[in-house]
Tab-separated table of C-alpha atoms in Angstrom:
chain	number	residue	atom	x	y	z
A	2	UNK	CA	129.112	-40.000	38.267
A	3	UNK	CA	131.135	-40.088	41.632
A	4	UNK	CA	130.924	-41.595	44.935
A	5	UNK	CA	131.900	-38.605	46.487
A	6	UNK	CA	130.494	-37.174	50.071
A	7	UNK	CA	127.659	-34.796	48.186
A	8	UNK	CA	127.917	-31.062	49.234
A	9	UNK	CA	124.608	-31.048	50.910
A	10	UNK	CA	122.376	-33.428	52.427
A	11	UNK	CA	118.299	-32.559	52.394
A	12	UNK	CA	116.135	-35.290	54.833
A	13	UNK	CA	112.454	-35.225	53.328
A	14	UNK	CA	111.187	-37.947	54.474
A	15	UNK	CA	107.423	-37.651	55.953
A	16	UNK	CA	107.062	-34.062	53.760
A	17	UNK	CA	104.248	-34.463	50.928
A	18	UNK	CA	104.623	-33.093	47.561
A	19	UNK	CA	104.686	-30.316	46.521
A	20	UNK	CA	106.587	-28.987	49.514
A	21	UNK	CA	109.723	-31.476	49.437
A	22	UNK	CA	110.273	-30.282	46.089
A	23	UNK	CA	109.688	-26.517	46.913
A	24	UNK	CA	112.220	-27.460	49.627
A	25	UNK	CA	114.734	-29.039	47.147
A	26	UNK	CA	114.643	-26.562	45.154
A	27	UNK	CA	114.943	-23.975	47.455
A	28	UNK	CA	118.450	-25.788	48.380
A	29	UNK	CA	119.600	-25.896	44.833
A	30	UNK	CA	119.044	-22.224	44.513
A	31	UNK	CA	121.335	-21.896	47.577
A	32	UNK	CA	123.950	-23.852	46.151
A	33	UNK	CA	126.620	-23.100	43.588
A	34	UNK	CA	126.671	-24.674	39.902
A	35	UNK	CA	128.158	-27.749	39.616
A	36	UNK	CA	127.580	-28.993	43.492
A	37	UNK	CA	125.918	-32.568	44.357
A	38	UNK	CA	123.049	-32.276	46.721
A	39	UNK	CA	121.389	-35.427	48.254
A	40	UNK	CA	117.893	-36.085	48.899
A	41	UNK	CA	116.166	-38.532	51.326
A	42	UNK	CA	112.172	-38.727	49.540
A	43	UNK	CA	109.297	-41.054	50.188
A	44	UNK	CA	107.991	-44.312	48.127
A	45	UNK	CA	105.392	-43.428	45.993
A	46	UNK	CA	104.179	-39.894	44.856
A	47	UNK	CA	107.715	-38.145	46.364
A	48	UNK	CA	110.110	-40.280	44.054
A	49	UNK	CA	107.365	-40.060	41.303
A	50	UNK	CA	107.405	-36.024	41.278
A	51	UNK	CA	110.535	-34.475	42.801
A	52	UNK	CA	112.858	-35.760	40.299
A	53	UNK	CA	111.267	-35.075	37.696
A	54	UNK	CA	110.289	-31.638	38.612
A	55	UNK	CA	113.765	-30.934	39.379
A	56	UNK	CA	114.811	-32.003	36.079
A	57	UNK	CA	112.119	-29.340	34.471
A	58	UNK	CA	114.345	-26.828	36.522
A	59	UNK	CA	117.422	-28.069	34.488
A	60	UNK	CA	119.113	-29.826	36.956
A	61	UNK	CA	120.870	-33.032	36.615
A	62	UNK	CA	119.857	-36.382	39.000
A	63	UNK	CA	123.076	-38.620	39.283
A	64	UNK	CA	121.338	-41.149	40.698
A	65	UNK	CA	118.628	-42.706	42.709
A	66	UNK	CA	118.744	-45.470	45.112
A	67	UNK	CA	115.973	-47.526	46.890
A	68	UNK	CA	116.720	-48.046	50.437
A	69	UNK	CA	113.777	-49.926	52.768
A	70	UNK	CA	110.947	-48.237	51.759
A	71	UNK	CA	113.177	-44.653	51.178
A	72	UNK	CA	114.865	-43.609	48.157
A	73	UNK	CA	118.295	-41.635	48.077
A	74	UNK	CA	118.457	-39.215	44.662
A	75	UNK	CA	121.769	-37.564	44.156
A	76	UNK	CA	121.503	-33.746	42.214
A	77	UNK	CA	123.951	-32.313	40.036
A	78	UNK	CA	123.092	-28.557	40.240
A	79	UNK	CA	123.420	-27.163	37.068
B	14	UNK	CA	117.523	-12.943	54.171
B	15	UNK	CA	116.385	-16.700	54.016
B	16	UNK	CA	112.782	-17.555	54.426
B	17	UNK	CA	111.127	-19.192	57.374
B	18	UNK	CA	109.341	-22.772	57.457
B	19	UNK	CA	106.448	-20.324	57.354
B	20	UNK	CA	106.776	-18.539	55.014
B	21	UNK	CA	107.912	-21.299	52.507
B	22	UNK	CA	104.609	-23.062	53.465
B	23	UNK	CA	102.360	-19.513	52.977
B	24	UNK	CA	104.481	-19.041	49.293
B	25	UNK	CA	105.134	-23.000	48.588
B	26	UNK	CA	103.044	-22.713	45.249
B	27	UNK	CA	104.601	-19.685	43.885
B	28	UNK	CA	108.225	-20.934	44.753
B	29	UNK	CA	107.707	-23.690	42.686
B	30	UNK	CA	107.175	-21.923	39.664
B	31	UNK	CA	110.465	-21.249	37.450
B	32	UNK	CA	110.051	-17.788	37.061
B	33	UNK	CA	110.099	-16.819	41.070
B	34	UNK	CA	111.614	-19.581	43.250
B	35	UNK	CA	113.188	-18.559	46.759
B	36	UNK	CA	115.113	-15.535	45.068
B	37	UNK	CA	111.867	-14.040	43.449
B	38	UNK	CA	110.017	-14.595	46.784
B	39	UNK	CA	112.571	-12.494	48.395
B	40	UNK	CA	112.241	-9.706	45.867
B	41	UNK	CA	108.338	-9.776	46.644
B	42	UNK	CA	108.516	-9.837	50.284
B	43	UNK	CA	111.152	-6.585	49.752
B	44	UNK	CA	109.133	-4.770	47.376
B	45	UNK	CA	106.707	-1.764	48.579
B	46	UNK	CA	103.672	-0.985	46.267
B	47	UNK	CA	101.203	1.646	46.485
B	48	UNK	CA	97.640	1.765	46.050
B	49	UNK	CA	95.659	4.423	45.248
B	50	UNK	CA	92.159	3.606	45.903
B	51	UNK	CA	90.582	0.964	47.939
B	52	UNK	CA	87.701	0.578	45.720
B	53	UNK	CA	86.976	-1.950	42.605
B	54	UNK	CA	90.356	-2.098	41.119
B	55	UNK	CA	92.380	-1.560	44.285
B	56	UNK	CA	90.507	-4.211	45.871
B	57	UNK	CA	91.507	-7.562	43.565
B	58	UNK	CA	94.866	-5.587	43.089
B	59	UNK	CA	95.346	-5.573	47.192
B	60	UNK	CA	94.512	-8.955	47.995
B	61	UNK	CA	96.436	-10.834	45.233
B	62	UNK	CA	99.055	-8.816	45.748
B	63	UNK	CA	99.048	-8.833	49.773
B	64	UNK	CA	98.231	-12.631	49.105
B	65	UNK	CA	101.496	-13.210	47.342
B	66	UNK	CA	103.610	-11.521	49.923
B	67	UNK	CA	104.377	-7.516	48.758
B	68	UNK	CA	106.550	-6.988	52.477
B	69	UNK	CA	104.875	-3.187	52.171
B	70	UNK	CA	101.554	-1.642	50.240
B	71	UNK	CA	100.220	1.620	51.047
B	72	UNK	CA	96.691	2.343	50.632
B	73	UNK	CA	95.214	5.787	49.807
B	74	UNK	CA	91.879	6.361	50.008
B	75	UNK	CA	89.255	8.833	51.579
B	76	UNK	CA	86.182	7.258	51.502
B	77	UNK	CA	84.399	5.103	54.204
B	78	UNK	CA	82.642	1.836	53.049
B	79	UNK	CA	78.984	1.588	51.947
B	80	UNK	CA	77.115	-0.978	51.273
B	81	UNK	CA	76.484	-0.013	47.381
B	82	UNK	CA	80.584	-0.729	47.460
B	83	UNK	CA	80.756	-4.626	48.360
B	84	UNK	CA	79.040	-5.427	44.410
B	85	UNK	CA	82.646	-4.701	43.372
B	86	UNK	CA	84.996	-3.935	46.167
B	87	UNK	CA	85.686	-7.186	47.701
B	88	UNK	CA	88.399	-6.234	50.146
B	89	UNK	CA	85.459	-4.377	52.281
B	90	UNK	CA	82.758	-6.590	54.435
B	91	UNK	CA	79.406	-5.897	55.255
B	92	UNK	CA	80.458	-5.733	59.113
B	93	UNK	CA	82.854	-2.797	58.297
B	94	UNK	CA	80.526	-0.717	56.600
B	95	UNK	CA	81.254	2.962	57.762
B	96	UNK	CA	84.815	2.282	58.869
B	97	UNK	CA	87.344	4.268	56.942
B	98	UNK	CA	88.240	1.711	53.600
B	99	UNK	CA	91.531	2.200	54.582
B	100	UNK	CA	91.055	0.508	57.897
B	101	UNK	CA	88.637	-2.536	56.413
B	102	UNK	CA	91.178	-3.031	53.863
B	103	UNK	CA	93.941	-3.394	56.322
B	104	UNK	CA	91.674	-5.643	58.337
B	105	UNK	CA	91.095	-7.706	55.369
B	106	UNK	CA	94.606	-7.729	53.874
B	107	UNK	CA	96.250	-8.503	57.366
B	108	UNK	CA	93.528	-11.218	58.299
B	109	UNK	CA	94.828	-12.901	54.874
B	110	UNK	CA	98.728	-12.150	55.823
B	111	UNK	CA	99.437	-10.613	58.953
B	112	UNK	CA	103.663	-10.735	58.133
B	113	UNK	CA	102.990	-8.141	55.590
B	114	UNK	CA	102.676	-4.065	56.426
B	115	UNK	CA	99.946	-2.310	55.427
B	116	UNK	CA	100.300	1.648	55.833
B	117	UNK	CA	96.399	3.519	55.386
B	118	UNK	CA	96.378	7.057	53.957
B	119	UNK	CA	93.008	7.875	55.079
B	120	UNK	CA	93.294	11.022	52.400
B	121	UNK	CA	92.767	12.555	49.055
B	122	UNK	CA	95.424	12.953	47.072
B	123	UNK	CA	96.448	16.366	46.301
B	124	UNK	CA	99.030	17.938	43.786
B	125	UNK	CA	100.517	18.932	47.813
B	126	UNK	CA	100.993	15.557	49.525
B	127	UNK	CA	100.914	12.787	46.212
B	128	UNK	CA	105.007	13.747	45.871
B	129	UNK	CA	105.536	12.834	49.629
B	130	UNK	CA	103.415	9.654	49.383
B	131	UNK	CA	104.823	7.977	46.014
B	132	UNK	CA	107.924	8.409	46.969
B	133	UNK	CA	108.551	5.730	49.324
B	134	UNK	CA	107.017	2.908	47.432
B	135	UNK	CA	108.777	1.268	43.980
B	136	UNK	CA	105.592	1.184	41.657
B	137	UNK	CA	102.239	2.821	41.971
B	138	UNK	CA	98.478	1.135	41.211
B	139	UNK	CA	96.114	3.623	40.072
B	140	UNK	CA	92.453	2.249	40.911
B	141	UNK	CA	90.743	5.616	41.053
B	142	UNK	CA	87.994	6.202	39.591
B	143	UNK	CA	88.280	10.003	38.789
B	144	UNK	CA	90.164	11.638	36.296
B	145	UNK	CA	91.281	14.361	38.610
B	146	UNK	CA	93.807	11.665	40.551
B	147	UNK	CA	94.145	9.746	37.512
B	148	UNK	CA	95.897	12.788	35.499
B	149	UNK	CA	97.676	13.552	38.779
B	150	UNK	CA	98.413	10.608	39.731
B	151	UNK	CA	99.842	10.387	36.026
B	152	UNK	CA	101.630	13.498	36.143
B	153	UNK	CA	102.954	12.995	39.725
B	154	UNK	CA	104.682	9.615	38.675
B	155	UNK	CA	106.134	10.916	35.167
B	156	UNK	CA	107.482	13.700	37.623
B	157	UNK	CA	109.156	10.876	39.894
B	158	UNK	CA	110.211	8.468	37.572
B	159	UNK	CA	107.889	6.196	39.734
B	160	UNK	CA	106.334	3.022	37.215
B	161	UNK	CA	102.612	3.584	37.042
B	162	UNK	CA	100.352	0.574	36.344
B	163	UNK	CA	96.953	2.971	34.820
B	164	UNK	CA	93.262	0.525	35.167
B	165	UNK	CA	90.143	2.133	33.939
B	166	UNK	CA	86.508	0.316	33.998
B	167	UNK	CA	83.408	1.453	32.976
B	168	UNK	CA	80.116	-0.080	32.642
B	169	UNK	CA	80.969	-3.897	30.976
B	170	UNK	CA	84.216	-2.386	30.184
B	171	UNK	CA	87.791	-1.962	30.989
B	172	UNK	CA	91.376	-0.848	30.222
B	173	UNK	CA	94.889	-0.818	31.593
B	174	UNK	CA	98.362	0.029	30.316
B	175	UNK	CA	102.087	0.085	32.275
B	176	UNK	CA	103.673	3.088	32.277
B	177	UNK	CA	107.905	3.383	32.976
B	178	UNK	CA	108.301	6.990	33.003
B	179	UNK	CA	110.617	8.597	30.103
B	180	UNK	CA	110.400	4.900	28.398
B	181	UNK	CA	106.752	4.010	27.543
B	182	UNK	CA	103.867	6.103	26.957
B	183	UNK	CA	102.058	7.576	29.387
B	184	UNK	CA	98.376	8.201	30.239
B	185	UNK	CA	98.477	11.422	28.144
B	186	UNK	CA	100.102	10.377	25.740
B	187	UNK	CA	96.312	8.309	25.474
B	188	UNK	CA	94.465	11.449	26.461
B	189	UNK	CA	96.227	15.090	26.943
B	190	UNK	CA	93.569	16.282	29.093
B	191	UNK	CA	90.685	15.530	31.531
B	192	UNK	CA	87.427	15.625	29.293
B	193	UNK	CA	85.212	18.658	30.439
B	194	UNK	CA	82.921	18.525	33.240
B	195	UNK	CA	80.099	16.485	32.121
B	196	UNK	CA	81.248	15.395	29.205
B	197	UNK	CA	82.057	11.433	30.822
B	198	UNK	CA	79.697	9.709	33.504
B	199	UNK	CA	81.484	8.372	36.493
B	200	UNK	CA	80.791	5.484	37.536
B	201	UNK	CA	78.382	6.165	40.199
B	202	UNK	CA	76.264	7.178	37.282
B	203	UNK	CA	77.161	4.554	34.770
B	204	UNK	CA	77.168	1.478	36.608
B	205	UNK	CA	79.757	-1.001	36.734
B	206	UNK	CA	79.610	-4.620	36.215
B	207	UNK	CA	81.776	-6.552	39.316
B	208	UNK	CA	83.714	-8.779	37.946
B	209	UNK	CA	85.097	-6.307	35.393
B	210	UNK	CA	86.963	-4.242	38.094
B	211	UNK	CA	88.277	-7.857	39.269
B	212	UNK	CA	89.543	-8.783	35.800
B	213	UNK	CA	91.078	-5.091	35.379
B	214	UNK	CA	92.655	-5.029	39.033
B	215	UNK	CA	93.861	-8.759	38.662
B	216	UNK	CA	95.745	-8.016	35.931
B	217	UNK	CA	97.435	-4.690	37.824
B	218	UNK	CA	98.469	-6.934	40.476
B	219	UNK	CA	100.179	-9.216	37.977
B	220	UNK	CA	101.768	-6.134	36.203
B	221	UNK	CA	103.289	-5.054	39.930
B	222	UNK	CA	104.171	-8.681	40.555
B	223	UNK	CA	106.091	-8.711	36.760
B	224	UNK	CA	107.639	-5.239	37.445
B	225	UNK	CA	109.311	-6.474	40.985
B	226	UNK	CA	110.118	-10.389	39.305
B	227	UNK	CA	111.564	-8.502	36.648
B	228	UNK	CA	110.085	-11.258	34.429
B	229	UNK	CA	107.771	-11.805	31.553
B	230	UNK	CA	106.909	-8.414	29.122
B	231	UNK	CA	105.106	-5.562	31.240
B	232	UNK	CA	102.167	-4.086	29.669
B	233	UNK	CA	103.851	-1.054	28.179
B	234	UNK	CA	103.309	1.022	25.121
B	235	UNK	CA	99.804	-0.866	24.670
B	236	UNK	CA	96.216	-0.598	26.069
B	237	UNK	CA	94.288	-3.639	27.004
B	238	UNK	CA	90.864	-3.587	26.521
B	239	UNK	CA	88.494	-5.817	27.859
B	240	UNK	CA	85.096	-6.622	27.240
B	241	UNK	CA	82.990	-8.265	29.504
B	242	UNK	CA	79.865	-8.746	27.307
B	243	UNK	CA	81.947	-10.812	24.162
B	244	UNK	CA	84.844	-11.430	26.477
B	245	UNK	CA	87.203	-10.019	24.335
B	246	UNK	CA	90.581	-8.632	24.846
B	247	UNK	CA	92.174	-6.537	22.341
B	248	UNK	CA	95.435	-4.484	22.422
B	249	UNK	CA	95.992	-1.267	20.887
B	250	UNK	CA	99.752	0.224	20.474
B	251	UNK	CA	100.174	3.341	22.392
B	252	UNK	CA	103.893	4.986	20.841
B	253	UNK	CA	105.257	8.098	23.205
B	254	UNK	CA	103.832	11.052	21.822
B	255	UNK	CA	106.878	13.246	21.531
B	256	UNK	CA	104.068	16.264	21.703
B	257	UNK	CA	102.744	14.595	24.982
B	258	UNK	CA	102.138	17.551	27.563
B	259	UNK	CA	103.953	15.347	30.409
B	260	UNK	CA	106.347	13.607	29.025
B	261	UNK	CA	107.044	14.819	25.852
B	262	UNK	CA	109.899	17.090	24.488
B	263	UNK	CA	108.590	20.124	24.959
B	264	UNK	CA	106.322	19.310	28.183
B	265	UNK	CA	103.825	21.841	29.262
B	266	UNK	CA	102.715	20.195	32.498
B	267	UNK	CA	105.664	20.611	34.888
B	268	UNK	CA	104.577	20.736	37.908
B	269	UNK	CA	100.979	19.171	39.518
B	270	UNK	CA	97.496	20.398	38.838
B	271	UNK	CA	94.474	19.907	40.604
B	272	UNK	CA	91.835	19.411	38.300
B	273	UNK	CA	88.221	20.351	39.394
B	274	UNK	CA	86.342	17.965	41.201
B	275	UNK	CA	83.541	17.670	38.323
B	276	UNK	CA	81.981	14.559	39.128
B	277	UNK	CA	80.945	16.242	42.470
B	278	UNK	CA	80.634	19.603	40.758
B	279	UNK	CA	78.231	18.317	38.006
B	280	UNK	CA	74.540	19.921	37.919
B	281	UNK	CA	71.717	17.176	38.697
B	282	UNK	CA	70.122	17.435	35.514
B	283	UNK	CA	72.968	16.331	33.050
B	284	UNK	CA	73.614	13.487	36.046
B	285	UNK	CA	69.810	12.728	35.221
B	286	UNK	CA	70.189	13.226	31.327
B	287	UNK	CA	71.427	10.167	29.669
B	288	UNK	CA	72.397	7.622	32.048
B	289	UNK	CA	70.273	7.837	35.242
C-alpha cells in the first residue's frame, strides 16, 4: 500500500448507486492493470455497495478513508 | 469511441454486468442486425434488442398492421393499424431509443434482393413465418457466411437454433426441404398462443446480443424446444449433415430458390379441413 498521487481521481459524490459504480467501473476499464484510481462516494448505501461490487469485478481496494460525512476508497486495478 | 453521460444512464444496468461493461456496450452500439419480419418473433427480438442499444437493425417486412396482429406482435399499436409494419416498428423502436438507426425494407424477400440486403448487417433474425423465406433466408446466409439465428412457433409451441455458416448445422440440415403445399398449417390457420412468439423472439435477441458480446455458448448445433402448455424446454443435438443440400459436401442448392408461395396458393377446403 502506497501514499502515492493515484493515477486517476473519480468525484461521486451526490450520484446514487448503481450509477457511481457503473461510473467506477467504467474508469477502471479505461485504465491499465496495475494503476490506483481514487474514488470520492457517499455515507451510507455508496460506501456499502461500490466497493464491494468492485471487488466482484476482481479489483483490489487499497484503502478507504472517512472524511466529514465522505469516504475516499483507493483501487488497485487488477 | 467513449460513451456519453447519456448513454451510460440509458445502458447503466447492462454496464454493470461482468460480461458487457463499457467495452461490450461499445460492441452493441457498433453492431448492425437484421430482421426479417416485423411480426411475433421479430417483434420481442426488435425491442430488446433496439432496447439494449444495436447502433443499426434493419427491418424487412411487407405487410401492413392489422388488428388480428397486436395478440402477438407487440412492436405494432392499435393507432398504427394500416401503416406499413415497417414504419410502426420504427415508430415504436425509435420512441424507445431514438440514438439508434432503424432502416425499413418495406419488401418481400426474394432469391433477387435477400443477397443485397444481408449483406450489410453482421447476423440475421429470421422471424418469418413461411417456409419459403425461411429456406431462403437459410440458404441465402449459408451462401454469405452471414450467422443466422432460425425461431419457429406454432400453436403452444416453439423452436430456435443458431446457425454459423460452414461450422454448425443449418436449418436443412433439420429439414432438406419445404414440406409440400398443404402438408403444414401456417399460422394464420393454426393459431398461435402470444407469449410463445415472445419467449421464442426473446431468446433470438439474446442469441444476437451473445453473438456481438462474443460471450456465453450460442445456441448452435441444438434445437430448443419450448412448450408453452408444460413449460418445458428441451434440447435436441442437431450434428452437420455432411449430406445437407446447403451446406454439405456435395451441396445441391447453390444458388437461391424461390419456393412457391403455398400458404397463399393453398385451396380453401384443405385450409377448412383439419384446423379451421
Amino acid at each position: 500500500m502506497s501514499d502515492a498521487v493515484p493515477n486517476e481521481v473519480l468525484n461521486l459524490e451526490n450520484i446514487a448507486c448503481p450509477n457511481n459504480f457503473v461510473r467506477t467501473k467504467l474508469k477502471l476499464e479505461e485504465m491499465e492493470t496495475g494503476q490506483t484510481l481514487e474514488v470520492i462516494l457517499d455515507d451510507g448505501e455508496p460506501i456499502r455497495n461500490v466497493p464491494r461490487a468492485v471487488k466482484e469485478e476482481g479489483h483490489e481496494i487499497l484503502k478507504a478513508e472517512k472524511i466529514d460525512n465522505k469516504w475516499k476508497i483507493l483501487i488497485k486495478k487488477i | 469511441m467513449k460513451l456519453t453521460d447519456a448513454q451510460i444512464e440509458r445502458y447503466s444496468r447492462q454496464l454493470i454486468l461482468p460480461n458487457i461493461g463499457g467495452k461490450g456496450q461499445e460492441k452493441i452500439l457498433n453492431a448492425k442486425v437484421l430482421v426479417i419480419g416485423a411480426g411475433g418473433l421479430g417483434s420481442p427480438a426488435s425491442l430488446y434488442l433496439a432496447s439494449a442499444g444495436v447502433g443499426k437493425i434493419g427491418i424487412v417486412d411487407s405487410d401492413k398492421v392489422e388488428v388480428n396482429n397486436l395478440q402477438r406482435q407487440i412492436v405494432h399499436s392499435t393507432s398504427t393499424v394500416g401503416k406499413p409494419k415497417v414504419d410502426s416498428a420504427k415508430e415504436r423502436l425509435n420512441a424507445i431509443n431514438p440514438e439508434i438507426e432503424i432502416v425499413p425494407f418495406n419488401l418481400r424477400l426474394t432469391s433477387a434482393n435477400i443477397m443485397d440486403i444481408i449483406k450489410d448487417y453482421d447476423i440475421v433474425v429470421d422471424g418469418s413465418d413461411n417456409f419459403p423465406t425461411r429456406f431462403l433466408v437459410n440458404d441465402a446466409c449459408v451462401l454469405a457466411k452471414k450467422p443466422l439465428s432460425h425461431g419457429g412457433i406454432f400453436r403452444f409451441d416453439g423452436q430456435a437454433i443458431t446457425i454459423l455458416p460452414g461450422e454448425s448445422a443449418c436449418y436443412r440440415c433439420l429439414f432438406p426441404e419445404p414440406p409440400p403445399p398443404g402438408l403444414v398449417p401456417s399460422c394464420q390457420e393454426a393459431g398461435i398462443l402470444g407469449v410463445v412468439a415472445g419467449i421464442i423472439g426473446t431468446i433470438q435477441a439474446n442469441e444476437v446480443l451473445k453473438y456481438i458480446l462474443k460471450t456465453g455458448d450460442l445456441l448452435t448445433g441444438r434445437l430448443l424446444v419450448f412448450n408453452a402448455l408444460d413449460s418445458s424446454f428441451r434440447q435436441v443435438k442437431v450434428p452437420k449433415d455432411p449430406n445437407c443440400p446447403v451446406c454439405g459436401k456435395n451441396p445441391t442448392v447453390t444458388e437461391l430458390i424461390d419456393y412457391e408461395q403455398f400458404c397463399q396458393v393453398k385451396p380453401r377446403s384443405a385450409a377448412g379441413g383439419s384446423d379451421g
